[in-house]
CSV table of C-alpha atoms (C1' of nucleotides) in Angstrom, one decimal:
chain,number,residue,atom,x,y,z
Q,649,UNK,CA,0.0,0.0,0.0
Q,650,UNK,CA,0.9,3.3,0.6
Q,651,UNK,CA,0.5,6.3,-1.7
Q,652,UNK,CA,1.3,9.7,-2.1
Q,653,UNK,CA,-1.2,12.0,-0.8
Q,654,UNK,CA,-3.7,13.5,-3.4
Q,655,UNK,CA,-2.9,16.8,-3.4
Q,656,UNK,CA,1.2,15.7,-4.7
Q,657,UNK,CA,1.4,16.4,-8.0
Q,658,UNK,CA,-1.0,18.6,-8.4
Q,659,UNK,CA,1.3,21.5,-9.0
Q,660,UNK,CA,-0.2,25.1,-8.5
Q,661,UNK,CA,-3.0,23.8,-6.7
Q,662,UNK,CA,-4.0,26.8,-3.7
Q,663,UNK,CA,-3.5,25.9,-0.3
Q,664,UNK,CA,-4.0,27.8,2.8
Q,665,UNK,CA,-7.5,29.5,3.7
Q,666,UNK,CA,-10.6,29.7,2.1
Q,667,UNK,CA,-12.0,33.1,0.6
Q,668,UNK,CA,-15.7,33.3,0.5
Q,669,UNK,CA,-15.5,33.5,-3.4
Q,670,UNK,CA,-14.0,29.9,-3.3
Q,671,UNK,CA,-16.4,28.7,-0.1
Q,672,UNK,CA,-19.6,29.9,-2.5
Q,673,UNK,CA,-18.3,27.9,-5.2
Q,674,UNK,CA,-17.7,24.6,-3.7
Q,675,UNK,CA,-21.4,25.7,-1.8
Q,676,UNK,CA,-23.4,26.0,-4.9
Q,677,UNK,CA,-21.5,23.0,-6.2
Q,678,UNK,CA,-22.6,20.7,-3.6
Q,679,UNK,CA,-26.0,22.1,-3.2
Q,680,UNK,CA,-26.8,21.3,-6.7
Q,681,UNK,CA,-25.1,18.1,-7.5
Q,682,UNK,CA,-23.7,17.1,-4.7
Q,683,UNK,CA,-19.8,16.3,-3.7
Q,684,UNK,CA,-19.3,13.0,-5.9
Q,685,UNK,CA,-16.1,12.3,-6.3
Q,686,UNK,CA,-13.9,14.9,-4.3
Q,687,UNK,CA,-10.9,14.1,-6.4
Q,688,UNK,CA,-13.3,15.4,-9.4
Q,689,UNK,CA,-14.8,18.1,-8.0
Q,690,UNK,CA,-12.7,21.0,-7.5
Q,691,UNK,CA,-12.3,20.4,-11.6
Q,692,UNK,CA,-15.8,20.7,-12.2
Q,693,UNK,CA,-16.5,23.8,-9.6
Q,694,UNK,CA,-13.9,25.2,-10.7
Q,695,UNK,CA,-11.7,25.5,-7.9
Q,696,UNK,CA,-8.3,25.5,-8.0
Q,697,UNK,CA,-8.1,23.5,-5.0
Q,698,UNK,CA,-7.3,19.6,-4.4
Q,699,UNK,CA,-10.5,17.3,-3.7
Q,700,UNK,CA,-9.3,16.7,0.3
Q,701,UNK,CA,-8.9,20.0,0.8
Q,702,UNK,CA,-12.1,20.8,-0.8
Q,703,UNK,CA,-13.9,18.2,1.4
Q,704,UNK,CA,-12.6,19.3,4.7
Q,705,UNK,CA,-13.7,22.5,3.6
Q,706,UNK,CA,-17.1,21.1,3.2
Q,707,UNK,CA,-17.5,18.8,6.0
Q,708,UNK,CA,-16.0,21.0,8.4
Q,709,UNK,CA,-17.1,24.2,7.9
Q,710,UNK,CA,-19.5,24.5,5.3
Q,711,UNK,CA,-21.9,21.9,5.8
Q,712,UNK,CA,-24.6,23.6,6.3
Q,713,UNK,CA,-25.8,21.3,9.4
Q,714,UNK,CA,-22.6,22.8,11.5
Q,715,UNK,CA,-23.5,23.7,14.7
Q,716,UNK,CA,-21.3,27.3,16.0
Q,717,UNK,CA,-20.5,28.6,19.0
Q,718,UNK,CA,-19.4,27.4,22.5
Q,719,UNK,CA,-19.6,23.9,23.2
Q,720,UNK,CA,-22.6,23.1,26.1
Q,721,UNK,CA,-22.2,21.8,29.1
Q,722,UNK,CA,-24.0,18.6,28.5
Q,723,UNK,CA,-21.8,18.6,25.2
Q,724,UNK,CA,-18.5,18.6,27.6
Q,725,UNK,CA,-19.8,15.9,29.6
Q,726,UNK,CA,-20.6,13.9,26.9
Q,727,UNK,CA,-17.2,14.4,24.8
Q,728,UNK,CA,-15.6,13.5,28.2
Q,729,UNK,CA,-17.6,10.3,28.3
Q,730,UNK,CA,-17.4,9.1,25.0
Q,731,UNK,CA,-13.6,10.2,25.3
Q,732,UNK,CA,-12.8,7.8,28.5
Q,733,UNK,CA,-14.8,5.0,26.0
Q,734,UNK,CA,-13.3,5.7,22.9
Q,735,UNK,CA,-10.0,7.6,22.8
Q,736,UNK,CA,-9.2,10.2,20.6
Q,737,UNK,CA,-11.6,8.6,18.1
Q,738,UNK,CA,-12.7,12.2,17.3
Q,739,UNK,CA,-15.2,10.9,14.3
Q,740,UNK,CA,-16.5,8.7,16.5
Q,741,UNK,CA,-17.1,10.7,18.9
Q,742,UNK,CA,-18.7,13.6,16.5
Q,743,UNK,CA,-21.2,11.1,15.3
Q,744,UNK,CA,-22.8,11.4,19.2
Q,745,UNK,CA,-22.6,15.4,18.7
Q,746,UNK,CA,-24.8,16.2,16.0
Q,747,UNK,CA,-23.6,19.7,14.3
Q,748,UNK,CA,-20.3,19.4,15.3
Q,749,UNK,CA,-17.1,18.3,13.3
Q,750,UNK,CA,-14.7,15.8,14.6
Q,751,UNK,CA,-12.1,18.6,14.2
Q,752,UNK,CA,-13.6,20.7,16.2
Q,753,UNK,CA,-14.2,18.6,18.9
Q,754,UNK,CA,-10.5,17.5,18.8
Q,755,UNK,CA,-9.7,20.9,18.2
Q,756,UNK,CA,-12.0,21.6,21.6
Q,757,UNK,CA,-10.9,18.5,23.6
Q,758,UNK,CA,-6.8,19.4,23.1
Q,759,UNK,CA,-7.7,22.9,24.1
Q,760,UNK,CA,-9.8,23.0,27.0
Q,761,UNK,CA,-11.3,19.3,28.2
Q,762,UNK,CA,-7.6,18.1,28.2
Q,763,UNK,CA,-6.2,20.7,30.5
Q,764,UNK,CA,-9.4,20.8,32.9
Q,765,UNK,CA,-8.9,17.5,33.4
Q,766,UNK,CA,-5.1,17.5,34.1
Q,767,UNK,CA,-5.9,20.2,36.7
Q,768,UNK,CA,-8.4,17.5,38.4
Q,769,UNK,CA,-5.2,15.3,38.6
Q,770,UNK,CA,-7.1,12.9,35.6
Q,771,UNK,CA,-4.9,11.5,33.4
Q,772,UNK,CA,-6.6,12.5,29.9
Q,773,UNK,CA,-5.4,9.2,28.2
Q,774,UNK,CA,-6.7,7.2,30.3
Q,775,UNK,CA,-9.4,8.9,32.5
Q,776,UNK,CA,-7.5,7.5,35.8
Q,777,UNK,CA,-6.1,9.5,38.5
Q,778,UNK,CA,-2.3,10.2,37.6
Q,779,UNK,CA,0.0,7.9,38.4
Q,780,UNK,CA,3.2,10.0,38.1
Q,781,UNK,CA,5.1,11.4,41.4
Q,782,UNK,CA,4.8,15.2,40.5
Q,783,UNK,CA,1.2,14.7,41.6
Q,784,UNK,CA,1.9,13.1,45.4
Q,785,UNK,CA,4.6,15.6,45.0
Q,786,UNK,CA,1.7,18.8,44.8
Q,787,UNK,CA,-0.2,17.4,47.5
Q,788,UNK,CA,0.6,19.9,50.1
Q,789,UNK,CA,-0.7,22.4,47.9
Q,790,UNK,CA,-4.0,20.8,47.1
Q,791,UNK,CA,-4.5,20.2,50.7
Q,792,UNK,CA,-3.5,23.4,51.5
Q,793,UNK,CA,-6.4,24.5,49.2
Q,794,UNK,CA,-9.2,21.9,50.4
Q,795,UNK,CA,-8.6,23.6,54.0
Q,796,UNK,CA,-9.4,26.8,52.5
Q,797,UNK,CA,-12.9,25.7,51.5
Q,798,UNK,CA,-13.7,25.6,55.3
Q,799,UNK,CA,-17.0,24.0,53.9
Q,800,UNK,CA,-19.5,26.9,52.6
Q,801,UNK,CA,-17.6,26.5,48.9
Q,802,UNK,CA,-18.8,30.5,48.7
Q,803,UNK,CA,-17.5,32.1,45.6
Q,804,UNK,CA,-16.4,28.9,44.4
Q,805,UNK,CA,-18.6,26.7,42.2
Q,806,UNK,CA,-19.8,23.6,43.2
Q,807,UNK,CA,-18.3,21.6,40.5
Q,808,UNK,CA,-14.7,23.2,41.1
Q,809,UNK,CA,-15.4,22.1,44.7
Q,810,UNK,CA,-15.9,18.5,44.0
Q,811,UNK,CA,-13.6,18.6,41.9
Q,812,UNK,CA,-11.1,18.9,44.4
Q,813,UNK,CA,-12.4,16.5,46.9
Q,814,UNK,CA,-12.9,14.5,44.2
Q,815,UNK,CA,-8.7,15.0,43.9
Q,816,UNK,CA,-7.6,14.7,47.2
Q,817,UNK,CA,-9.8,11.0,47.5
Q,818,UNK,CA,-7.9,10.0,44.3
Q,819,UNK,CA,-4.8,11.3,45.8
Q,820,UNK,CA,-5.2,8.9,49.1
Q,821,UNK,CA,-6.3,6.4,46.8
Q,822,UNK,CA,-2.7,6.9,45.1
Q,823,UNK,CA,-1.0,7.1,48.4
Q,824,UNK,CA,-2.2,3.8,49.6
Q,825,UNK,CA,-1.4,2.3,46.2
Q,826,UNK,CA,2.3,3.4,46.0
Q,827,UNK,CA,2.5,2.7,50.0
Q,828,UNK,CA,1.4,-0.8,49.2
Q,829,UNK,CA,3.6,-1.1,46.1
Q,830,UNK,CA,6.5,0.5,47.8
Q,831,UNK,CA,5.9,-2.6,51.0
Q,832,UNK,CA,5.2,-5.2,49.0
Q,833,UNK,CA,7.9,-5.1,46.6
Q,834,UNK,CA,9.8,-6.3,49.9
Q,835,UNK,CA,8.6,-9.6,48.6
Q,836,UNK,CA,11.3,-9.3,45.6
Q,837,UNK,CA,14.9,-10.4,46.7
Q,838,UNK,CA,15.8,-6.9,47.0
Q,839,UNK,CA,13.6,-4.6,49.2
Q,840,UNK,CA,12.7,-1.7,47.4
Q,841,UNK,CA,14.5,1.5,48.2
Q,842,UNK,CA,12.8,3.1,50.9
Q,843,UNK,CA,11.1,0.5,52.2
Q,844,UNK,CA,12.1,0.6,55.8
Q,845,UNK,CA,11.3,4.5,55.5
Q,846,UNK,CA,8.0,4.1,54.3
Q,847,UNK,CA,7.3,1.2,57.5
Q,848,UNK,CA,8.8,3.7,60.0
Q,849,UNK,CA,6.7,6.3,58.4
Q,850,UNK,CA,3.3,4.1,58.9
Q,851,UNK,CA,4.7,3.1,62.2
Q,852,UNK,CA,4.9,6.6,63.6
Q,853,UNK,CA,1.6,8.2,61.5
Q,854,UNK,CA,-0.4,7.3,64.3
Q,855,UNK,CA,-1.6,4.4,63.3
Q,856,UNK,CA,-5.3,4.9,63.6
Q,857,UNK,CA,-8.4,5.1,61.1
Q,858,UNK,CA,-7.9,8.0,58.5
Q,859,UNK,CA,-10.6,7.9,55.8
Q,860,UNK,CA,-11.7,4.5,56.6
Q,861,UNK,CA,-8.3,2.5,56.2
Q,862,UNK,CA,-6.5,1.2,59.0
Q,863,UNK,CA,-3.0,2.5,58.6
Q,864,UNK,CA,-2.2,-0.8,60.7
Q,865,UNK,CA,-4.2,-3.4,58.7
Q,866,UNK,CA,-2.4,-2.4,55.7
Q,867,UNK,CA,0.9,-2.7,57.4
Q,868,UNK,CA,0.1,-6.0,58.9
Q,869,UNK,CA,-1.4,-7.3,55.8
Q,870,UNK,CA,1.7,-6.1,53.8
Q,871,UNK,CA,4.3,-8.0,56.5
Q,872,UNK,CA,2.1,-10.9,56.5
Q,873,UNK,CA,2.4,-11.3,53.0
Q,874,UNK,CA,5.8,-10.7,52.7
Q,875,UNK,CA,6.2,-13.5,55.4
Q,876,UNK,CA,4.1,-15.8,53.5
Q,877,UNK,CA,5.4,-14.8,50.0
Q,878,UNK,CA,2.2,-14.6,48.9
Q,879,UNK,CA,0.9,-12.3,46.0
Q,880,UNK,CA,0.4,-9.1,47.7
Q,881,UNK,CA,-3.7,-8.5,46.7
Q,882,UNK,CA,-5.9,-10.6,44.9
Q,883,UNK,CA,-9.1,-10.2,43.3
Q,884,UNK,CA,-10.6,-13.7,43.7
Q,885,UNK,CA,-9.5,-17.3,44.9
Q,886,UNK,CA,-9.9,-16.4,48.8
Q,887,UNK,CA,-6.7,-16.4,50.1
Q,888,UNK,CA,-5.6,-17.2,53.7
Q,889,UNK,CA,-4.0,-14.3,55.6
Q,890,UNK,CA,-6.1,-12.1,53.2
Q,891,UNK,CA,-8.9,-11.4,54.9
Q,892,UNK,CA,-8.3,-7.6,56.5
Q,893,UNK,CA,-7.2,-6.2,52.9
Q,894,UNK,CA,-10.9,-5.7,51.9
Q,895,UNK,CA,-11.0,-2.7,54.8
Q,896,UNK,CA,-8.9,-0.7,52.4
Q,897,UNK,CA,-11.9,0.3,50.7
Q,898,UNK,CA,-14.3,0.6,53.3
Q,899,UNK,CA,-13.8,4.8,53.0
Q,900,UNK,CA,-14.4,4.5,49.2
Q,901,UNK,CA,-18.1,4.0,48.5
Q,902,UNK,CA,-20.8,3.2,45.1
Q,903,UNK,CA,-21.4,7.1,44.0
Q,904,UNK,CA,-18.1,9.0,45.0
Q,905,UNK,CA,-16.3,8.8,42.1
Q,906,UNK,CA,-13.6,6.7,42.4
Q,907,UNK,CA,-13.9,3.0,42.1
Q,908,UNK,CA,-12.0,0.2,41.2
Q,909,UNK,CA,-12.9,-3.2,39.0
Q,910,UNK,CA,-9.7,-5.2,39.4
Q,911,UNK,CA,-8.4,-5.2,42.9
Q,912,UNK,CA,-5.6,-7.4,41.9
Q,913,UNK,CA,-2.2,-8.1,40.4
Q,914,UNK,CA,0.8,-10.5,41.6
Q,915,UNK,CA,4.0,-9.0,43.8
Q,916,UNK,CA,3.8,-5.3,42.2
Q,917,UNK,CA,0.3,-5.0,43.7
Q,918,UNK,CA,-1.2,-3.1,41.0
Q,919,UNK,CA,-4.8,-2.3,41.2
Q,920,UNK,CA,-4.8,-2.0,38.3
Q,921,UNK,CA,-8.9,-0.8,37.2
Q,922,UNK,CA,-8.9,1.7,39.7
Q,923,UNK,CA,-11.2,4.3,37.4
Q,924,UNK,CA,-12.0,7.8,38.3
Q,925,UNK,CA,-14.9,9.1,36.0
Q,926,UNK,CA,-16.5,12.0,37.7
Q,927,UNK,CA,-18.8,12.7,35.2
Q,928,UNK,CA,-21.1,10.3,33.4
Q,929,UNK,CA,-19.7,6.3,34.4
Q,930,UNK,CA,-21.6,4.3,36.2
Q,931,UNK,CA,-19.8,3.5,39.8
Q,932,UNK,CA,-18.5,0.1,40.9
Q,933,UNK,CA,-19.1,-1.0,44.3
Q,934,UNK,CA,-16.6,-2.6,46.0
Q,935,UNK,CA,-17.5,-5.1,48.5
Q,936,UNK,CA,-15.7,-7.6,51.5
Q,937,UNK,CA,-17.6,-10.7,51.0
Q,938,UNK,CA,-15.5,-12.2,53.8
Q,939,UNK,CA,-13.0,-14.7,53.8
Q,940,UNK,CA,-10.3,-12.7,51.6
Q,941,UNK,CA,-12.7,-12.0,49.0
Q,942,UNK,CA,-13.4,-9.1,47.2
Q,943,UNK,CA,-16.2,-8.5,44.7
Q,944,UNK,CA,-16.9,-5.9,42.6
Q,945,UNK,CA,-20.4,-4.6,40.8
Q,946,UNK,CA,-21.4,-1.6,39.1
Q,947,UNK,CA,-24.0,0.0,40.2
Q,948,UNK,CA,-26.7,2.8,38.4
Q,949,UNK,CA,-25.3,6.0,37.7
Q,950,UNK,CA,-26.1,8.5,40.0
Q,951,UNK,CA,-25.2,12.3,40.8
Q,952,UNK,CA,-21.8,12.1,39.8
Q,953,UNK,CA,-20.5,13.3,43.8
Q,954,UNK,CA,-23.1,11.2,45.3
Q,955,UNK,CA,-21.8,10.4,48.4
Q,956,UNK,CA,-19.0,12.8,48.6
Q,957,UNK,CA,-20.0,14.6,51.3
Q,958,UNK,CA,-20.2,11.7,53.8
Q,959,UNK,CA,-16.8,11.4,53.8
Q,960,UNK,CA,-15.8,13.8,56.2
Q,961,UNK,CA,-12.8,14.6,53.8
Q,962,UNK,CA,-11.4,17.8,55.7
Q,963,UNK,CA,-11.6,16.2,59.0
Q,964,UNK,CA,-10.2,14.0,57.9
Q,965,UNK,CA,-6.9,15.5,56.2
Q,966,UNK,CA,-6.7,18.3,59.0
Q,967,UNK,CA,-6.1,16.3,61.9
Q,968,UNK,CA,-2.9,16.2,63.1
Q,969,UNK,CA,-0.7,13.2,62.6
Q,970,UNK,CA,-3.5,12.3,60.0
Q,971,UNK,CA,-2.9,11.8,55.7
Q,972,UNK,CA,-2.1,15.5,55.5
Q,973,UNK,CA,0.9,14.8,57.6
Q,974,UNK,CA,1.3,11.6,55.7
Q,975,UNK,CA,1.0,12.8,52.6
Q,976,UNK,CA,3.3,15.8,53.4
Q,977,UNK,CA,5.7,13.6,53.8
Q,978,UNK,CA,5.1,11.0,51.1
Q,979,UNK,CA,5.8,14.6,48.6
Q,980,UNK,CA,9.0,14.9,50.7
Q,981,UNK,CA,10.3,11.2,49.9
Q,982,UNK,CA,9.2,12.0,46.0
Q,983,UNK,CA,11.4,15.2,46.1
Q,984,UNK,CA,14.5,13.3,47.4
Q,985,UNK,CA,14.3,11.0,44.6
Q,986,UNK,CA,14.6,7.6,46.6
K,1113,DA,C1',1.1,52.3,22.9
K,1114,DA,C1',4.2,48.6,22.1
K,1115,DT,C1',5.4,44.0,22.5
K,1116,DA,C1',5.9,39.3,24.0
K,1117,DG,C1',3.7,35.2,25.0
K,1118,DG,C1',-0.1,32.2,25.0
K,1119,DC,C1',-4.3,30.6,23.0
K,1120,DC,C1',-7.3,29.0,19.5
K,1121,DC,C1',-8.7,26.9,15.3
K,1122,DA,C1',-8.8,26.2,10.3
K,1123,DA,C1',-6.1,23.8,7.4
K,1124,DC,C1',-2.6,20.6,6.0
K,1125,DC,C1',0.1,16.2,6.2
K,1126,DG,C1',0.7,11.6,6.2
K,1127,DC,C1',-1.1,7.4,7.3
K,1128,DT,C1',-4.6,3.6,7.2
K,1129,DC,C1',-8.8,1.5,5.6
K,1130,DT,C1',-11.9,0.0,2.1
K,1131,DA,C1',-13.6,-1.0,-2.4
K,1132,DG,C1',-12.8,-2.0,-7.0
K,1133,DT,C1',-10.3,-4.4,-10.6
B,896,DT,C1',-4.0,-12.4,-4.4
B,897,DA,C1',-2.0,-8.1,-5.5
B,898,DC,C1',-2.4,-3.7,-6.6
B,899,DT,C1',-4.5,1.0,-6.9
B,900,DA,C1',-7.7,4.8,-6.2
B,901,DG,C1',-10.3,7.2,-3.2
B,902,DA,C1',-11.9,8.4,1.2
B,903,DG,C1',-11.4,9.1,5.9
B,904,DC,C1',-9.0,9.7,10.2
B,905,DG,C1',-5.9,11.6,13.8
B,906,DG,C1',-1.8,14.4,14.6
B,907,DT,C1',0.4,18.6,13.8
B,908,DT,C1',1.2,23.3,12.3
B,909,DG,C1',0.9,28.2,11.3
B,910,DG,C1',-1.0,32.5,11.7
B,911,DG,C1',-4.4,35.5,13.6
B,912,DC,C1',-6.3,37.0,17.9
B,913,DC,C1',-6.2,38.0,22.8
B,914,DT,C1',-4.1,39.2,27.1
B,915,DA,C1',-0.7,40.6,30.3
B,916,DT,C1',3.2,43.4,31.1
DNA sequence: AATAGGCCCAACCGCTCTAGT
DNA sequence: TACTAGAGCGGTTGGGCCTAT
């Protein structure tokens, strides 16, 4: 296969933009006999343009079905949706958005939905929190910011607001991952670098609830596991010594956002479905069924930050010795590069 | 008022896919 | 089956516009 593009060869052919004498040309054109052949067409309308150009002309700008101006709301939502489904399958996605052009909403997505979703901490690939380091390493800022609300949200809109609780539950949800990564690894013939760091660290971060995990649980499950060489989480096949990992999850609930469909992997302990979607997917509720299980379901969408509230999220990361200081320090061990 | 930098978007480029021969 | 033409798609670019200094 392989050929050279249409326009190549086509010596003296315009490029560049459109005047309106050319755009009423290839309008009247169409109107009346419709496109055809594009390679043809410019012939016959008398343009001295090439065919592609003269049908992206027409189908994205043109057509007289184009819908202009600023994209809705309901339009955002939906692009992000379809987006997290699809990928950058911009014609794809245009077909859902009647009137617009799949250059316009790739044009739109890469200039606004990207960006706003970066700034939520949502990797825009893959519609997960971020993985990368920078992000732990920005917590102290974020939290810094989620004290400010002080809980009225006044001047700020609601969505922004979410938004960042929304953040800060993905970034504990990080935390515990890398913590539990960063323990297990221990499992490996080489413990990973800042390992016995990270236990002190637990040991001394008071060791009580914070956001429904118990600090200790994990740190007991972890040891036990390393102790038993066993995989460090799994998803299914009830495992013996297993049993207190479910608790993890027991601050993450159906309806706030953050859920997770694969609560597995072997010896790196990736969770690896954990799936952040604040906008239009339906939740997945993760339950202890007991005995080292853990099942998950998804559940009806609801109000996207359903169930956000009940989280006492600022009590939570204000309390001394609690996952601010944790967290503070987790950005710390980041910036030294360990 | 001038200018530098960033943003936005129409248009282009190059590749893949599909249908026809 | 192999090849080619045509169409479509996604990534990238360039220039105009806007905003901050």
């Amino acid at each position: 296969m392989g050929r050279s593009p249409c326009c190549d060869g086509e010596a003296g052919v315009k490029k560049g933009p459109w005047t309106t004498e050319e755009d009423k040309l290839l309008m009247d054109y169409i109107q009346e006999k419709g496109h055809g052949s594009w390679r043809r067409l410019p012939k016959l309308a008398g343009l001295n343009r090439c065919g592609k150009s003269c049908r992206l002309r027409w189908t994205n700008y043109l057509r007289p079905d184009i819908k202009r101006g600023r994209f809705t709301d309901d339009e955002e939502k939906l692009i992000m949706h379809l987006h997290s489904l699809l990928g950058n399958k911009w014609s794809s996605i245009a077909t859902k958005l009647p009137g617009r052009t799949d250059n316009e909403i790739k044009n739109y997505w890469n200039t606004h939905l990207r960006k706003k979703l970066l700034r939520m901490g949502i990797d825009p690939v893959t519609h997960r929190p971020r993985t990368d380091l920078s992000m732990l390493a920005g917590l102290p800022g974020l939290l810094a910011a989620a004290g400010n609300f002080g809980g009225s949200g006044a001047g700020t809109a609601a969505w922004d607001m979410n938004a960042l609780k929304l953040q800060v539950d993905v970034a504990k949800f990080q935390l515990l991952q890398g913590l539990v990564r960063a323990l297990t690894t221990a499992a490996a013939p080489a413990p990973a670098p800042g390992m016995d760091y990270l236990m002190e660290l637990l040991a001394v971060s008071n060791g009580g609830q914070h956001g429904g995990v118990d600090q200790n649980i994990l740190l007991q499950q972890c040891q036990w596991n390393h102790m038993n060489n066993l995989p460090a989480l799994t998803s299914s096949a009830p495992t013996s010594g297993m049993h207190n990992i479910s608790g993890l999850f027991d601050g993450f609930s159906a309806g706030d956002g953050l859920s997770s469909t694969e609560l597995g992997g072997h010896g790196g302990a990736s969770w690896s479905k954990v799936t952040v979607d604040p906008l239009m997917a339906d939740d997945i509720e993760c339950k202890n069924n007991g005995g080292g299980s853990v099942s998950c379901e998804q559940t009806p969408a609801s109000s996207p930050f359903d169930g956000l509230e009940s989280l006492n999220l600022m009590d939570d990361l204000n309390t001394d010795g609690g996952w601010k200081d944790l967290l503070e320090q987790i950005s710390w061990l980041n910036s030294s590069e360990l």
